[in-house]
Coordinates of N, CA, C and O in Angstrom, one line a residue:
I1 N 108.0 14.7 -59.6 CA 109.4 14.5 -60.1 C 109.5 13.4 -61.1 O 110.2 13.6 -62.1
F2 N 108.8 12.3 -60.9 CA 108.9 11.2 -61.8 C 107.7 11.2 -62.8 O 106.6 11.6 -62.5
H3 N 107.9 10.7 -63.9 CA 107.0 10.8 -65.0 C 106.1 9.5 -65.2 O 105.3 9.5 -66.1
G4 N 106.3 8.5 -64.5 CA 105.5 7.3 -64.6 C 106.4 6.2 -65.0 O 107.6 6.3 -65.0
S5 N 105.8 5.0 -65.4 CA 106.6 3.8 -65.6 C 106.5 3.4 -67.1 O 106.7 2.2 -67.3
S6 N 106.3 4.3 -68.0 CA 106.1 3.9 -69.4 C 107.4 3.7 -70.2 O 107.4 3.2 -71.2
H7 N 108.5 4.3 -69.7 CA 109.7 4.2 -70.5 C 110.6 3.1 -70.0 O 110.6 2.8 -68.8
P8 N 111.4 2.6 -70.9 CA 112.4 1.6 -70.4 C 113.5 2.3 -69.7 O 113.8 3.4 -70.0
P9 N 114.2 1.6 -68.8 CA 115.3 2.2 -68.1 C 116.5 2.4 -69.1 O 116.7 1.7 -70.0
E10 N 117.3 3.5 -68.8 CA 118.5 3.7 -69.6 C 119.5 2.7 -69.1 O 119.6 2.3 -68.0
P11 N 120.5 2.4 -70.0 CA 121.6 1.5 -69.6 C 122.4 2.2 -68.5 O 122.6 3.4 -68.5
R12 N 122.9 1.4 -67.6 CA 123.7 1.9 -66.5 C 125.1 2.3 -67.0 O 125.7 1.6 -67.7
T13 N 125.5 3.5 -66.7 CA 126.8 3.9 -67.0 C 127.3 4.8 -65.8 O 126.6 5.3 -65.0
G14 N 128.6 4.9 -65.7 CA 129.2 5.7 -64.7 C 129.2 5.1 -63.3 O 129.3 3.9 -63.1
S15 N 129.0 6.0 -62.3 CA 129.1 5.6 -60.9 C 128.0 4.6 -60.5 O 126.9 4.6 -61.1
A16 N 128.3 3.7 -59.6 CA 127.4 2.7 -59.1 C 126.3 3.3 -58.3 O 125.2 2.7 -58.1
S17 N 126.5 4.6 -57.9 CA 125.5 5.2 -57.0 C 124.5 6.0 -57.7 O 123.6 6.6 -57.2
T18 N 124.6 6.2 -59.1 CA 123.6 6.9 -59.8 C 123.0 6.1 -60.9 O 123.6 5.0 -61.3
Y19 N 121.9 6.5 -61.4 CA 121.2 5.8 -62.5 C 120.8 6.8 -63.5 O 120.2 7.8 -63.1
S20 N 121.0 6.6 -64.7 CA 120.7 7.5 -65.7 C 119.3 7.3 -66.2 O 118.9 6.3 -66.8
C21 N 118.4 8.3 -65.9 CA 117.1 8.3 -66.4 C 116.8 9.6 -67.0 O 116.7 10.6 -66.3
T22 N 116.7 9.7 -68.3 CA 116.7 11.0 -69.0 C 115.3 11.6 -68.9 O 115.2 12.8 -69.1
K23 N 114.3 10.9 -68.4 CA 113.0 11.5 -68.3 C 112.6 11.9 -66.9 O 111.5 12.4 -66.6
C24 N 113.5 11.6 -65.9 CA 113.3 12.0 -64.5 C 114.2 13.2 -64.2 O 115.2 13.4 -64.8
L25 N 113.8 13.9 -63.1 CA 114.6 15.1 -62.7 C 115.7 14.8 -61.7 O 116.2 15.7 -61.1
S26 N 116.0 13.5 -61.6 CA 117.0 13.1 -60.6 C 117.9 12.1 -61.1 O 117.5 11.4 -62.0
T27 N 119.2 12.1 -60.6 CA 120.1 11.0 -61.0 C 119.9 9.8 -60.2 O 120.5 8.7 -60.5
A28 N 119.2 9.9 -59.1 CA 118.9 8.7 -58.2 C 118.0 7.8 -59.0 O 117.2 8.3 -59.8
M29 N 118.0 6.5 -58.7 CA 117.2 5.6 -59.4 C 115.7 5.8 -59.0 O 115.3 5.7 -57.8
P30 N 114.8 6.1 -60.0 CA 113.4 6.3 -59.7 C 112.8 5.0 -59.2 O 113.2 3.9 -59.5
D31 N 111.8 5.2 -58.3 CA 111.1 4.0 -57.7 C 110.5 3.1 -58.8 O 110.6 1.9 -58.7
H32 N 110.0 3.6 -59.9 CA 109.4 2.8 -60.9 C 110.4 2.0 -61.6 O 110.2 0.8 -62.0
V33 N 111.6 2.5 -61.8 CA 112.7 1.7 -62.4 C 113.2 0.6 -61.4 O 113.4 -0.5 -61.9
F34 N 113.3 0.9 -60.1 CA 113.7 -0.1 -59.2 C 112.7 -1.3 -59.2 O 113.1 -2.4 -59.3
A35 N 111.4 -1.0 -59.1 CA 110.4 -2.1 -59.1 C 110.6 -3.0 -60.3 O 110.5 -4.2 -60.2
R36 N 110.7 -2.5 -61.5 CA 110.8 -3.3 -62.7 C 112.1 -4.0 -62.8 O 112.2 -5.1 -63.1
D37 N 113.2 -3.2 -62.6 CA 114.5 -3.8 -62.8 C 115.0 -4.7 -61.7 O 115.8 -5.6 -62.0
F38 N 114.6 -4.5 -60.5 CA 115.0 -5.4 -59.4 C 114.5 -6.8 -59.7 O 115.3 -7.8 -59.5
G39 N 113.3 -7.0 -60.1 CA 112.8 -8.3 -60.5 C 113.6 -9.0 -61.5 O 113.9 -10.2 -61.4
R40 N 113.9 -8.2 -62.5 CA 114.8 -8.8 -63.6 C 116.2 -9.1 -63.1 O 116.7 -10.2 -63.4
F41 N 116.7 -8.3 -62.3 CA 118.0 -8.5 -61.7 C 118.0 -9.8 -60.8 O 118.8 -10.7 -60.9
Y42 N 117.0 -9.9 -60.0 CA 116.9 -11.0 -59.1 C 116.7 -12.3 -59.8 O 117.4 -13.3 -59.5
R43 N 115.8 -12.4 -60.8 CA 115.5 -13.6 -61.5 C 116.6 -14.0 -62.4 O 116.9 -15.2 -62.6
T44 N 117.4 -13.1 -63.0 CA 118.4 -13.5 -64.0 C 119.8 -13.5 -63.5 O 120.6 -14.4 -63.6
A45 N 120.2 -12.4 -62.8 CA 121.6 -12.3 -62.3 C 121.8 -12.9 -60.9 O 122.7 -13.7 -60.7
F46 N 121.0 -12.4 -60.0 CA 121.2 -12.9 -58.6 C 121.0 -14.4 -58.4 O 121.9 -15.1 -57.9
L47 N 119.9 -14.9 -58.9 CA 119.7 -16.3 -58.7 C 120.7 -17.2 -59.5 O 121.1 -18.3 -59.0
A48 N 121.2 -16.7 -60.6 CA 122.2 -17.5 -61.4 C 123.5 -17.6 -60.6 O 124.2 -18.6 -60.8
E49 N 123.8 -16.7 -59.7 CA 125.0 -16.7 -59.0 C 124.8 -17.3 -57.6 O 125.7 -17.3 -56.8
H50 N 123.6 -17.8 -57.3 CA 123.3 -18.4 -56.0 C 122.6 -19.7 -56.2 O 121.4 -19.8 -55.9
Q51 N 123.3 -20.7 -56.7 CA 122.7 -22.0 -56.9 C 123.3 -23.2 -56.1 O 122.7 -24.2 -55.9
H52 N 124.5 -23.0 -55.6 CA 125.1 -24.0 -54.8 C 124.5 -24.1 -53.4 O 124.3 -23.1 -52.7
P53 N 124.1 -25.3 -53.0 CA 123.3 -25.4 -51.7 C 124.1 -24.8 -50.5 O 123.4 -24.2 -49.6
I54 N 125.4 -25.0 -50.4 CA 126.1 -24.5 -49.3 C 126.2 -23.0 -49.3 O 126.1 -22.3 -48.3
N55 N 126.4 -22.4 -50.5 CA 126.4 -21.0 -50.7 C 125.1 -20.4 -50.3 O 125.0 -19.4 -49.6
I56 N 124.0 -21.0 -50.7 CA 122.7 -20.5 -50.3 C 122.5 -20.6 -48.8 O 122.0 -19.6 -48.2
A57 N 122.9 -21.7 -48.2 CA 122.8 -21.9 -46.8 C 123.5 -20.8 -46.0 O 123.1 -20.2 -45.0
L58 N 124.7 -20.5 -46.5 CA 125.5 -19.4 -45.9 C 124.9 -18.0 -46.0 O 124.9 -17.2 -45.1
H59 N 124.3 -17.8 -47.2 CA 123.6 -16.5 -47.4 C 122.4 -16.4 -46.4 O 122.1 -15.4 -45.8
V60 N 121.7 -17.5 -46.3 CA 120.5 -17.5 -45.4 C 120.9 -17.3 -44.0 O 120.3 -16.5 -43.3
L61 N 122.0 -18.0 -43.6 CA 122.5 -17.8 -42.2 C 122.9 -16.4 -41.9 O 122.5 -15.8 -40.9
G62 N 123.6 -15.8 -42.8 CA 124.0 -14.4 -42.6 C 122.8 -13.4 -42.6 O 122.7 -12.5 -41.8
T63 N 121.8 -13.7 -43.4 CA 120.6 -12.9 -43.5 C 119.8 -13.0 -42.2 O 119.4 -12.0 -41.6
V64 N 119.6 -14.3 -41.7 CA 118.9 -14.5 -40.5 C 119.6 -13.9 -39.3 O 119.0 -13.2 -38.5
L65 N 120.9 -14.1 -39.2 CA 121.6 -13.5 -38.1 C 121.6 -11.9 -38.1 O 121.4 -11.3 -37.1
S66 N 121.6 -11.3 -39.3 CA 121.5 -9.9 -39.4 C 120.1 -9.4 -39.0 O 119.9 -8.4 -38.3
L67 N 119.0 -10.2 -39.3 CA 117.7 -9.8 -38.9 C 117.5 -10.0 -37.4 O 116.8 -9.2 -36.8
V68 N 118.1 -11.0 -36.8 CA 118.0 -11.2 -35.4 C 118.7 -10.1 -34.7 O 118.3 -9.6 -33.7
L69 N 119.9 -9.7 -35.2 CA 120.6 -8.6 -34.6 C 119.8 -7.3 -34.7 O 119.7 -6.6 -33.7
L70 N 119.1 -7.0 -35.8 CA 118.3 -5.8 -35.9 C 117.1 -5.9 -34.9 O 116.8 -4.9 -34.3
A71 N 116.5 -7.1 -34.8 CA 115.4 -7.2 -33.8 C 115.9 -7.0 -32.4 O 115.2 -6.4 -31.6
Y72 N 117.0 -7.5 -32.1 CA 117.6 -7.4 -30.7 C 117.8 -5.9 -30.4 O 117.5 -5.4 -29.3
V73 N 118.5 -5.2 -31.3 CA 118.8 -3.8 -31.1 C 117.5 -3.0 -31.0 O 117.4 -2.1 -30.2
A74 N 116.5 -3.4 -31.8 CA 115.2 -2.7 -31.7 C 114.5 -2.9 -30.4 O 113.9 -2.0 -29.8
A75 N 114.7 -4.1 -29.8 CA 114.1 -4.4 -28.5 C 114.9 -3.8 -27.4 O 114.4 -3.6 -26.3
S76 N 116.2 -3.6 -27.6 CA 117.1 -3.1 -26.6 C 117.9 -1.9 -27.1 O 119.1 -2.1 -27.5
P77 N 117.3 -0.8 -27.2 CA 117.9 0.4 -27.9 C 119.3 0.7 -27.2 O 120.1 1.3 -27.9
A78 N 119.5 0.4 -26.0 CA 120.8 0.7 -25.3 C 121.9 0.0 -25.9 O 123.1 0.3 -25.8
E79 N 121.6 -1.1 -26.7 CA 122.6 -1.9 -27.3 C 122.9 -1.5 -28.8 O 123.4 -2.3 -29.6
W80 N 122.6 -0.3 -29.1 CA 122.7 0.2 -30.5 C 124.1 0.0 -31.0 O 124.3 -0.1 -32.2
K81 N 125.1 0.0 -30.2 CA 126.5 -0.2 -30.7 C 126.7 -1.5 -31.4 O 127.7 -1.7 -32.1
L82 N 125.9 -2.5 -31.1 CA 126.0 -3.8 -31.7 C 125.7 -3.7 -33.2 O 126.0 -4.7 -34.0
L83 N 125.1 -2.6 -33.7 CA 124.9 -2.5 -35.1 C 126.2 -2.5 -36.0 O 126.1 -2.7 -37.2
V84 N 127.3 -2.3 -35.3 CA 128.6 -2.4 -36.1 C 128.8 -3.8 -36.6 O 129.5 -4.0 -37.5
L85 N 128.1 -4.8 -36.0 CA 128.2 -6.1 -36.4 C 127.3 -6.4 -37.7 O 127.5 -7.5 -38.3
Y86 N 126.4 -5.6 -38.0 CA 125.5 -5.8 -39.1 C 126.2 -6.1 -40.4 O 125.9 -7.1 -41.1
P87 N 127.2 -5.2 -40.8 CA 127.9 -5.6 -42.1 C 128.6 -6.9 -42.0 O 128.7 -7.6 -43.0
F88 N 129.1 -7.3 -40.8 CA 129.8 -8.6 -40.7 C 128.8 -9.7 -41.0 O 129.1 -10.6 -41.8
F89 N 127.6 -9.7 -40.4 CA 126.7 -10.7 -40.6 C 126.2 -10.8 -42.0 O 126.0 -11.8 -42.6
V90 N 125.9 -9.6 -42.6 CA 125.4 -9.5 -43.9 C 126.4 -10.0 -45.0 O 126.1 -10.8 -45.9
A91 N 127.7 -9.6 -44.8 CA 128.6 -9.9 -45.9 C 129.5 -11.1 -45.7 O 129.7 -11.8 -46.7
V92 N 130.0 -11.4 -44.5 CA 131.0 -12.4 -44.3 C 130.5 -13.8 -44.8 O 131.2 -14.5 -45.5
F93 N 129.3 -14.2 -44.4 CA 128.8 -15.5 -44.8 C 128.7 -15.7 -46.3 O 129.0 -16.7 -46.9
G94 N 128.2 -14.6 -47.0 CA 128.1 -14.7 -48.4 C 129.5 -14.7 -49.1 O 129.7 -15.4 -50.1
L95 N 130.4 -13.9 -48.5 CA 131.8 -14.0 -49.1 C 132.4 -15.3 -49.0 O 133.0 -15.8 -49.9
I96 N 132.2 -16.0 -47.9 CA 132.7 -17.4 -47.7 C 132.0 -18.3 -48.7 O 132.7 -19.1 -49.3
G97 N 130.7 -18.2 -48.9 CA 130.0 -19.0 -49.8 C 130.5 -18.8 -51.3 O 130.7 -19.8 -52.0
H98 N 130.8 -17.6 -51.6 CA 131.2 -17.3 -53.0 C 132.7 -17.7 -53.2 O 133.1 -18.1 -54.2
R99 N 133.5 -17.5 -52.1 CA 134.9 -17.8 -52.2 C 135.2 -19.3 -52.3 O 136.0 -19.7 -53.1
F100 N 134.5 -20.1 -51.5 CA 134.8 -21.5 -51.4 C 133.8 -22.4 -52.1 O 134.2 -23.6 -52.4
F101 N 132.6 -22.0 -52.4 CA 131.6 -23.0 -52.9 C 131.0 -22.6 -54.3 O 130.7 -23.4 -55.1
E102 N 130.9 -21.3 -54.6 CA 130.3 -20.9 -55.8 C 131.0 -19.7 -56.4 O 130.5 -18.5 -56.4
R103 N 132.2 -19.9 -56.8 CA 133.1 -18.9 -57.3 C 132.9 -18.5 -58.7 O 132.6 -19.4 -59.5
S104 N 133.0 -17.3 -59.1 CA 132.8 -16.8 -60.4 C 134.0 -15.9 -60.8 O 134.1 -14.8 -60.2
A105 N 134.9 -16.4 -61.6 CA 136.0 -15.6 -62.0 C 135.6 -14.3 -62.7 O 136.2 -13.3 -62.6
A106 N 134.5 -14.4 -63.5 CA 134.0 -13.2 -64.2 C 133.5 -12.1 -63.3 O 133.7 -10.9 -63.6
V107 N 132.9 -12.5 -62.2 CA 132.3 -11.5 -61.3 C 133.2 -11.2 -60.1 O 133.2 -10.1 -59.6
G108 N 133.9 -12.2 -59.6 CA 134.8 -11.9 -58.4 C 134.0 -12.3 -57.2 O 132.8 -12.6 -57.2
D109 N 134.7 -12.2 -56.0 CA 134.1 -12.6 -54.8 C 133.3 -11.4 -54.1 O 132.3 -11.7 -53.5
L110 N 133.7 -10.2 -54.4 CA 133.1 -9.1 -53.7 C 132.1 -8.4 -54.6 O 132.4 -7.6 -55.4
R111 N 130.8 -8.9 -54.5 CA 129.8 -8.4 -55.3 C 129.5 -6.9 -55.2 O 129.0 -6.2 -56.1
I112 N 129.7 -6.3 -54.0 CA 129.4 -5.0 -53.7 C 130.2 -4.0 -54.6 O 129.8 -2.9 -54.8
T113 N 131.3 -4.4 -55.2 CA 132.1 -3.6 -56.0 C 131.7 -3.6 -57.5 O 132.2 -2.9 -58.3
R114 N 130.7 -4.4 -57.8 CA 130.2 -4.5 -59.2 C 129.5 -3.2 -59.6 O 129.0 -2.5 -58.8
S115 N 129.6 -2.9 -60.9 CA 128.9 -1.7 -61.4 C 127.8 -2.0 -62.4 O 127.2 -1.1 -62.9
D116 N 127.5 -3.3 -62.7 CA 126.5 -3.6 -63.6 C 125.1 -3.6 -63.0 O 124.1 -3.4 -63.7
W117 N 125.0 -3.7 -61.7 CA 123.7 -3.5 -60.9 C 124.0 -2.7 -59.7 O 125.1 -2.7 -59.2
P118 N 123.0 -2.0 -59.2 CA 123.2 -1.2 -57.9 C 123.7 -2.2 -56.8 O 123.1 -3.2 -56.6
P119 N 124.7 -1.8 -56.1 CA 125.3 -2.7 -55.1 C 124.3 -3.1 -54.0 O 124.3 -4.2 -53.5
L120 N 123.4 -2.2 -53.6 CA 122.5 -2.6 -52.5 C 121.4 -3.6 -52.9 O 120.8 -4.3 -52.1
W121 N 121.3 -3.8 -54.3 CA 120.4 -4.9 -54.7 C 120.8 -6.2 -54.3 O 120.0 -7.1 -54.1
F122 N 122.1 -6.5 -54.1 CA 122.6 -7.8 -53.6 C 122.2 -8.0 -52.2 O 121.8 -9.1 -51.8
L123 N 122.2 -6.9 -51.4 CA 121.6 -7.1 -50.0 C 120.2 -7.4 -50.0 O 119.7 -8.3 -49.3
V124 N 119.4 -6.6 -50.8 CA 118.0 -6.9 -50.9 C 117.7 -8.3 -51.5 O 116.8 -9.0 -51.0
G125 N 118.6 -8.7 -52.4 CA 118.4 -10.0 -53.0 C 118.6 -11.1 -52.0 O 117.9 -12.1 -52.0
N126 N 119.5 -10.9 -51.0 CA 119.6 -11.9 -49.9 C 118.3 -12.1 -49.2 O 117.9 -13.2 -48.8
H127 N 117.7 -11.0 -48.9 CA 116.4 -11.0 -48.1 C 115.3 -11.7 -49.0 O 114.5 -12.4 -48.5
V128 N 115.2 -11.3 -50.3 CA 114.2 -11.9 -51.1 C 114.5 -13.4 -51.3 O 113.6 -14.2 -51.3
L129 N 115.8 -13.8 -51.4 CA 116.1 -15.3 -51.4 C 115.6 -16.0 -50.2 O 115.0 -17.0 -50.3
L130 N 115.8 -15.4 -49.0 CA 115.3 -16.0 -47.8 C 113.8 -16.1 -47.8 O 113.3 -17.2 -47.5
W131 N 113.2 -15.1 -48.2 CA 111.7 -15.1 -48.3 C 111.2 -16.1 -49.3 O 110.2 -16.8 -49.0
D132 N 111.8 -16.2 -50.4 CA 111.4 -17.2 -51.4 C 111.6 -18.7 -50.8 O 110.8 -19.5 -51.0
L133 N 112.7 -18.9 -50.1 CA 112.9 -20.2 -49.5 C 111.9 -20.5 -48.5 O 111.4 -21.7 -48.4
L134 N 111.6 -19.5 -47.7 CA 110.6 -19.8 -46.6 C 109.2 -20.1 -47.2 O 108.4 -20.9 -46.6
R135 N 108.9 -19.5 -48.4 CA 107.7 -19.8 -49.1 C 107.8 -21.0 -50.0 O 106.8 -21.3 -50.7
M136 N 108.9 -21.6 -50.0 CA 109.2 -22.8 -50.8 C 109.0 -22.5 -52.3 O 108.5 -23.3 -53.1
R137 N 109.4 -21.3 -52.7 CA 109.3 -21.0 -54.1 C 110.6 -21.4 -54.8 O 111.6 -21.5 -54.2
S138 N 110.5 -21.6 -56.1 CA 111.7 -22.0 -56.9 C 112.7 -20.9 -56.9 O 112.3 -19.7 -57.1
I139 N 113.9 -21.3 -56.8 CA 115.0 -20.3 -56.9 C 115.9 -20.6 -58.1 O 117.0 -20.2 -58.2
A140 N 115.3 -21.2 -59.1 CA 116.0 -21.5 -60.4 C 116.0 -20.2 -61.1 O 115.0 -19.4 -61.2
P141 N 117.2 -19.8 -61.7 CA 117.3 -18.6 -62.4 C 116.6 -18.6 -63.7 O 116.4 -19.7 -64.3
H142 N 116.1 -17.5 -64.2 CA 115.4 -17.3 -65.5 C 116.4 -16.8 -66.5 O 117.3 -16.0 -66.1
K143 N 116.2 -17.1 -67.7 CA 117.0 -16.5 -68.8 C 116.2 -15.4 -69.4 O 115.0 -15.4 -69.5
E144 N 117.0 -14.4 -69.8 CA 116.3 -13.2 -70.5 C 116.0 -13.5 -71.9 O 116.7 -14.2 -72.6

């Protein structure tokens, strides 16, 4: 279905749930585009919006709590109803961090409603941020 990774991605237009790739047979974002574009998104957009230490700490707290919840439910399948808390742990701490410590009038507080990047990349970005901090890698944003 996909043609390889030799073409540049097309600019995003339209719905946040589709990606325009004129050389692929699908409107879903091809894997090769995700791998290349997520790195660019994380280094330039995500990290630029996550530099305040308290905001970072709140994002890490929410990510860790969400991972603990997933591990607990995996170990205790009878507790699957607790998964309703997952969005709370993932989102609330980050929303507090952006609302009170690292606010951006241009972007707004609710990043999931953005259309310039796929919304789930912000969730993945939280996990990559945690992983980078655990490995003591720099989280300074890059310029394009």
